Amino acid sequence: MARLLSLFGLGTSDETGSGRKRSPWATAAIYLGLVIFAIWILLPVWYLVVSSLITPAQLGVKPFPMLPSSITFDNFVNVLFGSTGGKGIGSTDMGARLVPAIGQSLFVSSVLVVINLLLAGAAAYGLSRYPFRGGRLFELSVIATRVVPAIAIIGPFFVAFRIIGVLNSPWALIISYNVFTLPLAIMILKNYFDQLPREIEEAAKIDGATRLQTLWIIIVPIARPGLVAAGVLIFLEAWSEFFYSLVLTNQLTVPPLLAGFQSVQQFNWNALAAATVMSMIPPVLLVMLFQRHVVGALTAGVGK
């Protein structure tokens, strides 16, 4: 809770930023708002987890059992090794396709993180340390690319990838995902590099280090929290991307595969919930592992 408060700049003490003591009612209202916000976010996730651990008969009980009397792992077993109901896409082949889809999502997201950190890191460092005429306009143009609708550029991507023969491959996603992940990484890293003291680089220059040596030996270790934060956010964006993966591949990654789980003949919500929970494990573990770096990088400069 304290970390969440600091993220919004609310602080954990009873004093406001101007030094005046915050009233108990204001403090209670802040915490109440945070509790409501947490429930709003976590309740659907809890519903999903519970649905994956109960039988279809329990799922039909009203009111819904938020704390089930008994749990079962049959849904996970059926998703991985057995039939999940229905025919065609999203039925008996779900287990055979889910694990490879998770592997493809891991591959695409990981490669994209490496490429983005290299390209965005160099671009952000250049923007931060080498100001030039029109630099601000360039930064605004980078930000503006984030508002371009995905459907507006999917056509050229599809035609180009069909010509070069990379449709329905991880490389079609890796190339196209850079459109929306690279600007995000540049914005995060540019802001983080701006907070780093330049005196260290000047001292390294006096000692005879080249600009590349300074960047690799000094700046990269210092900027590790910012790099980790950018990498985690890039990974999450690539992992959850749906539209490009649906159009450019045949359910190669997890999101379109889960969307195709529902068949016309029959729909097993418990099995879909189990598959969704399994697909959530890698990104959740990643965020839990690096949450300190992400929060630290995103709040860099808030108090300045």
Short mmCIF file of C-alpha atoms in Angstrom, two decimals:
data_model
loop_
_atom_site.label_atom_id
_atom_site.label_comp_id
_atom_site.label_asym_id
_atom_site.label_seq_id
_atom_site.Cartn_x
_atom_site.Cartn_y
_atom_site.Cartn_z
CA MET A 1 0.00 0.00 0.00
CA ALA A 2 2.85 2.39 0.82
CA ARG A 3 4.43 1.75 -2.58
CA LEU A 4 1.11 2.34 -4.31
CA LEU A 5 0.68 5.61 -2.43
CA SER A 6 4.16 6.75 -3.40
CA LEU A 7 3.43 5.88 -7.03
CA PHE A 8 0.57 8.39 -7.03
CA GLY A 9 2.63 10.93 -5.11
CA LEU A 10 0.36 10.76 -2.07
CA GLY A 11 2.99 9.83 0.47
CA THR A 12 2.57 7.60 3.49
CA SER A 13 2.58 10.22 6.24
CA ASP A 14 -0.26 12.40 7.43
CA GLU A 15 1.33 15.52 5.94
CA THR A 16 0.69 16.98 2.52
CA GLY A 17 3.37 18.24 0.17
CA SER A 18 3.03 21.77 1.58
CA GLY A 19 3.72 20.56 5.13
CA ARG A 20 0.15 20.93 6.37
CA LYS A 21 -1.28 18.04 8.34
CA ARG A 22 -3.80 16.01 6.35
CA SER A 23 -7.14 15.53 8.05
CA PRO A 24 -8.14 12.00 9.13
CA TRP A 25 -11.13 12.17 6.79
CA ALA A 26 -8.90 12.92 3.80
CA THR A 27 -6.56 10.06 4.73
CA ALA A 28 -9.51 7.68 5.14
CA ALA A 29 -10.92 8.78 1.77
CA ILE A 30 -7.57 8.13 0.07
CA TYR A 31 -7.28 4.64 1.51
CA LEU A 32 -10.92 3.88 0.74
CA GLY A 33 -10.37 4.93 -2.87
CA LEU A 34 -7.29 2.71 -3.12
CA VAL A 35 -9.18 -0.26 -1.64
CA ILE A 36 -12.05 0.22 -4.12
CA PHE A 37 -9.54 0.52 -6.97
CA ALA A 38 -7.75 -2.68 -5.87
CA ILE A 39 -11.05 -4.58 -5.64
CA TRP A 40 -12.07 -3.31 -9.08
CA ILE A 41 -8.82 -4.62 -10.56
CA LEU A 42 -8.41 -7.86 -8.61
CA LEU A 43 -12.01 -9.11 -8.48
CA PRO A 44 -12.11 -10.27 -12.15
CA VAL A 45 -8.77 -12.02 -11.65
CA TRP A 46 -10.08 -13.78 -8.55
CA TYR A 47 -13.23 -14.80 -10.45
CA LEU A 48 -11.02 -16.25 -13.19
CA VAL A 49 -8.83 -18.20 -10.75
CA VAL A 50 -11.84 -19.60 -8.87
CA SER A 51 -13.51 -20.60 -12.15
CA SER A 52 -10.42 -22.58 -13.11
CA LEU A 53 -10.53 -24.52 -9.82
CA ILE A 54 -14.20 -25.58 -9.76
CA THR A 55 -16.40 -27.87 -11.84
CA PRO A 56 -18.96 -26.69 -14.41
CA ALA A 57 -21.73 -27.68 -11.98
CA GLN A 58 -20.28 -25.38 -9.29
CA LEU A 59 -19.93 -22.62 -11.85
CA GLY A 60 -23.69 -22.61 -12.40
CA VAL A 61 -24.48 -22.12 -8.72
CA LYS A 62 -25.99 -18.76 -7.75
CA PRO A 63 -24.57 -16.76 -6.13
CA PHE A 64 -21.14 -17.52 -7.53
CA PRO A 65 -18.92 -19.27 -4.92
CA MET A 66 -16.16 -16.70 -4.37
CA LEU A 67 -14.70 -19.13 -1.79
CA PRO A 68 -15.46 -22.60 -3.19
CA SER A 69 -16.03 -25.43 -0.75
CA SER A 70 -13.93 -27.78 -2.88
CA ILE A 71 -11.39 -27.29 -5.63
CA THR A 72 -10.23 -29.45 -8.51
CA PHE A 73 -7.29 -29.35 -10.88
CA ASP A 74 -9.11 -31.36 -13.54
CA ASN A 75 -9.53 -28.25 -15.69
CA PHE A 76 -5.77 -27.78 -15.92
CA VAL A 77 -5.24 -31.50 -16.59
CA ASN A 78 -7.88 -31.47 -19.32
CA VAL A 79 -6.38 -28.39 -20.95
CA LEU A 80 -2.92 -29.94 -21.06
CA PHE A 81 -3.65 -33.60 -21.69
CA GLY A 82 -7.32 -34.19 -22.42
CA SER A 83 -10.46 -32.91 -24.10
CA THR A 84 -11.81 -29.49 -23.20
CA GLY A 85 -15.12 -29.89 -24.96
CA GLY A 86 -16.28 -28.83 -28.40
CA LYS A 87 -14.86 -29.51 -31.81
CA GLY A 88 -12.38 -27.86 -34.09
CA ILE A 89 -10.33 -24.89 -32.97
CA GLY A 90 -10.12 -24.53 -29.22
CA SER A 91 -11.17 -28.04 -28.26
CA THR A 92 -9.16 -31.26 -28.00
CA ASP A 93 -6.07 -29.69 -29.53
CA MET A 94 -5.92 -26.91 -26.95
CA GLY A 95 -3.37 -28.69 -24.77
CA ALA A 96 -1.21 -29.51 -27.78
CA ARG A 97 -1.27 -25.86 -28.88
CA LEU A 98 -1.30 -23.96 -25.59
CA VAL A 99 2.21 -24.88 -24.40
CA PRO A 100 3.82 -24.13 -27.81
CA ALA A 101 1.87 -20.86 -27.94
CA ILE A 102 3.24 -19.88 -24.52
CA GLY A 103 6.71 -20.76 -25.79
CA GLN A 104 6.21 -18.63 -28.91
CA SER A 105 4.96 -15.72 -26.79
CA LEU A 106 8.04 -16.03 -24.58
CA PHE A 107 10.32 -16.06 -27.63
CA VAL A 108 8.65 -13.08 -29.33
CA SER A 109 8.51 -11.03 -26.13
CA SER A 110 12.10 -11.81 -25.11
CA VAL A 111 13.61 -11.05 -28.53
CA LEU A 112 11.57 -7.85 -28.70
CA VAL A 113 12.88 -6.76 -25.29
CA VAL A 114 16.49 -7.23 -26.39
CA ILE A 115 16.00 -5.38 -29.70
CA ASN A 116 14.08 -2.53 -28.08
CA LEU A 117 16.56 -2.01 -25.27
CA LEU A 118 19.42 -1.80 -27.76
CA LEU A 119 17.68 0.55 -30.22
CA ALA A 120 15.67 2.58 -27.72
CA GLY A 121 18.58 2.80 -25.31
CA ALA A 122 20.84 4.29 -27.97
CA ALA A 123 18.11 6.67 -29.21
CA ALA A 124 17.12 7.78 -25.71
CA TYR A 125 20.72 8.37 -24.66
CA GLY A 126 21.36 10.41 -27.78
CA LEU A 127 18.25 12.52 -27.19
CA SER A 128 19.23 13.06 -23.57
CA ARG A 129 22.90 13.89 -24.05
CA TYR A 130 23.04 15.42 -27.54
CA PRO A 131 20.34 18.07 -27.88
CA PHE A 132 19.81 19.31 -31.44
CA ARG A 133 17.53 21.68 -33.27
CA GLY A 134 14.20 19.96 -33.76
CA GLY A 135 14.89 17.44 -31.00
CA ARG A 136 11.72 18.34 -29.14
CA LEU A 137 9.70 17.95 -32.33
CA PHE A 138 11.30 14.55 -32.85
CA GLU A 139 10.31 13.49 -29.32
CA LEU A 140 6.74 14.62 -29.94
CA SER A 141 6.65 12.67 -33.20
CA VAL A 142 7.83 9.57 -31.34
CA ILE A 143 5.01 10.03 -28.82
CA ALA A 144 2.52 10.66 -31.64
CA THR A 145 3.22 7.24 -33.14
CA ARG A 146 1.60 5.72 -30.06
CA VAL A 147 -1.81 7.10 -31.07
CA VAL A 148 -1.78 5.67 -34.60
CA PRO A 149 -4.52 2.98 -34.76
CA ALA A 150 -3.16 -0.51 -35.30
CA ILE A 151 -5.73 -1.20 -38.02
CA ALA A 152 -4.39 1.73 -40.07
CA ILE A 153 -1.04 0.06 -40.73
CA ILE A 154 -1.85 -3.64 -40.55
CA GLY A 155 -2.55 -3.76 -44.32
CA PRO A 156 0.95 -2.72 -45.46
CA PHE A 157 2.47 -5.08 -42.90
CA PHE A 158 0.40 -7.99 -44.17
CA VAL A 159 1.31 -7.36 -47.82
CA ALA A 160 5.01 -6.87 -47.07
CA PHE A 161 5.25 -9.96 -44.88
CA ARG A 162 3.44 -12.06 -47.49
CA ILE A 163 5.92 -10.95 -50.15
CA ILE A 164 9.00 -11.74 -48.05
CA GLY A 165 7.45 -14.95 -46.72
CA VAL A 166 7.36 -14.35 -42.96
CA LEU A 167 3.60 -14.54 -42.41
CA ASN A 168 2.59 -16.90 -39.59
CA SER A 169 6.07 -16.71 -38.08
CA PRO A 170 7.45 -15.09 -34.92
CA TRP A 171 9.44 -12.62 -37.02
CA ALA A 172 6.28 -11.07 -38.42
CA LEU A 173 5.28 -10.20 -34.86
CA ILE A 174 8.74 -9.11 -33.75
CA ILE A 175 9.04 -6.67 -36.65
CA SER A 176 5.51 -5.28 -36.38
CA TYR A 177 5.47 -4.97 -32.58
CA ASN A 178 8.31 -2.45 -32.75
CA VAL A 179 5.78 0.08 -34.03
CA PHE A 180 4.24 0.49 -30.58
CA THR A 181 6.93 -0.84 -28.21
CA LEU A 182 9.90 1.18 -29.47
CA PRO A 183 8.30 4.62 -28.82
CA LEU A 184 7.31 3.46 -25.33
CA ALA A 185 10.87 2.34 -24.54
CA ILE A 186 12.35 5.58 -25.90
CA MET A 187 10.03 7.71 -23.74
CA ILE A 188 10.80 5.74 -20.57
CA LEU A 189 14.57 5.63 -21.08
CA LYS A 190 14.83 9.25 -22.20
CA ASN A 191 13.15 10.36 -18.98
CA TYR A 192 15.41 8.10 -16.94
CA PHE A 193 18.64 9.21 -18.63
CA ASP A 194 17.66 12.83 -17.96
CA GLN A 195 17.75 12.09 -14.22
CA LEU A 196 21.29 10.67 -14.26
CA PRO A 197 24.09 13.05 -13.22
CA ARG A 198 26.36 14.09 -16.05
CA GLU A 199 29.34 14.66 -13.76
CA ILE A 200 30.10 10.93 -13.80
CA GLU A 201 30.37 10.94 -17.58
CA GLU A 202 32.57 14.04 -17.49
CA ALA A 203 34.87 12.34 -14.98
CA ALA A 204 35.10 9.27 -17.22
CA LYS A 205 35.92 11.47 -20.19
CA ILE A 206 38.74 13.10 -18.24
CA ASP A 207 40.08 9.64 -17.42
CA GLY A 208 40.28 8.88 -21.14
CA ALA A 209 37.16 6.76 -21.63
CA THR A 210 35.44 6.98 -24.98
CA ARG A 211 31.74 7.74 -25.27
CA LEU A 212 30.91 4.07 -25.96
CA GLN A 213 33.03 2.92 -23.02
CA THR A 214 31.29 5.42 -20.77
CA LEU A 215 27.91 4.28 -21.98
CA TRP A 216 28.59 0.56 -21.53
CA ILE A 217 30.74 0.56 -18.37
CA ILE A 218 29.17 3.42 -16.41
CA ILE A 219 25.76 4.45 -17.72
CA VAL A 220 24.26 1.00 -18.35
CA PRO A 221 24.89 -0.29 -14.77
CA ILE A 222 23.54 2.94 -13.28
CA ALA A 223 20.51 2.91 -15.56
CA ARG A 224 19.69 -0.72 -14.81
CA PRO A 225 16.37 0.11 -13.04
CA GLY A 226 15.21 2.12 -16.05
CA LEU A 227 16.29 -0.59 -18.47
CA VAL A 228 14.53 -3.25 -16.42
CA ALA A 229 11.35 -1.16 -16.22
CA ALA A 230 11.32 -0.57 -19.97
CA GLY A 231 12.03 -4.25 -20.61
CA VAL A 232 9.19 -5.41 -18.36
CA LEU A 233 6.67 -3.04 -19.96
CA ILE A 234 7.78 -4.08 -23.46
CA PHE A 235 7.44 -7.72 -22.48
CA LEU A 236 3.92 -7.18 -21.14
CA GLU A 237 2.81 -5.29 -24.24
CA ALA A 238 4.15 -7.99 -26.55
CA TRP A 239 2.73 -10.80 -24.41
CA SER A 240 -0.82 -9.41 -24.39
CA GLU A 241 -0.96 -8.08 -27.97
CA PHE A 242 -3.93 -9.58 -29.82
CA PHE A 243 -4.78 -7.81 -33.08
CA TYR A 244 -1.46 -8.15 -34.95
CA SER A 245 -1.04 -11.74 -33.82
CA LEU A 246 -4.57 -12.58 -34.99
CA VAL A 247 -4.10 -11.08 -38.46
CA LEU A 248 -0.46 -11.94 -39.15
CA THR A 249 -0.37 -15.47 -37.70
CA ASN A 250 -2.57 -18.51 -37.28
CA GLN A 251 -3.00 -18.31 -33.49
CA LEU A 252 0.77 -18.47 -33.01
CA THR A 253 0.79 -16.76 -29.61
CA VAL A 254 -1.43 -17.00 -26.54
CA PRO A 255 -4.05 -14.19 -26.95
CA PRO A 256 -5.54 -15.29 -30.31
CA LEU A 257 -5.37 -18.93 -29.24
CA LEU A 258 -7.47 -18.16 -26.15
CA ALA A 259 -9.89 -16.13 -28.26
CA GLY A 260 -10.36 -19.15 -30.55
CA PHE A 261 -11.05 -21.43 -27.62
CA GLN A 262 -14.79 -20.82 -27.92
CA SER A 263 -16.36 -23.08 -30.52
CA VAL A 264 -19.79 -22.91 -32.07
CA GLN A 265 -20.82 -26.32 -30.78
CA GLN A 266 -19.81 -26.06 -27.12
CA PHE A 267 -18.03 -23.69 -24.78
CA ASN A 268 -16.21 -24.80 -21.62
CA TRP A 269 -15.62 -21.70 -19.50
CA ASN A 270 -13.76 -23.63 -16.78
CA ALA A 271 -11.20 -24.93 -19.28
CA LEU A 272 -10.78 -21.46 -20.78
CA ALA A 273 -10.25 -20.05 -17.29
CA ALA A 274 -7.60 -22.68 -16.59
CA ALA A 275 -5.81 -21.93 -19.87
CA THR A 276 -5.95 -18.20 -19.14
CA VAL A 277 -4.52 -18.67 -15.65
CA MET A 278 -1.65 -20.69 -17.12
CA SER A 279 -0.94 -17.94 -19.65
CA MET A 280 -0.87 -15.34 -16.86
CA ILE A 281 1.88 -17.06 -14.88
CA PRO A 282 4.95 -15.82 -16.86
CA PRO A 283 4.03 -12.09 -16.90
CA VAL A 284 2.87 -12.14 -13.27
CA LEU A 285 6.12 -13.76 -12.14
CA LEU A 286 8.10 -11.24 -14.18
CA VAL A 287 6.31 -8.26 -12.62
CA MET A 288 6.66 -9.69 -9.10
CA LEU A 289 10.38 -10.25 -9.66
CA PHE A 290 11.12 -6.76 -11.00
CA GLN A 291 8.37 -4.64 -9.44
CA ARG A 292 10.86 -2.62 -7.38
CA HIS A 293 12.76 -1.56 -10.49
CA VAL A 294 9.56 -0.78 -12.41
CA VAL A 295 8.07 1.42 -9.69
CA GLY A 296 11.42 3.13 -9.10
CA ALA A 297 11.92 3.94 -12.78
CA LEU A 298 8.35 5.12 -13.39
CA THR A 299 8.45 7.43 -10.38
CA ALA A 300 11.92 8.83 -11.18
CA GLY A 301 11.81 12.58 -10.99
CA VAL A 302 8.32 12.76 -9.46
CA GLY A 303 9.57 14.63 -6.43
CA LYS A 304 11.78 17.01 -8.42
#
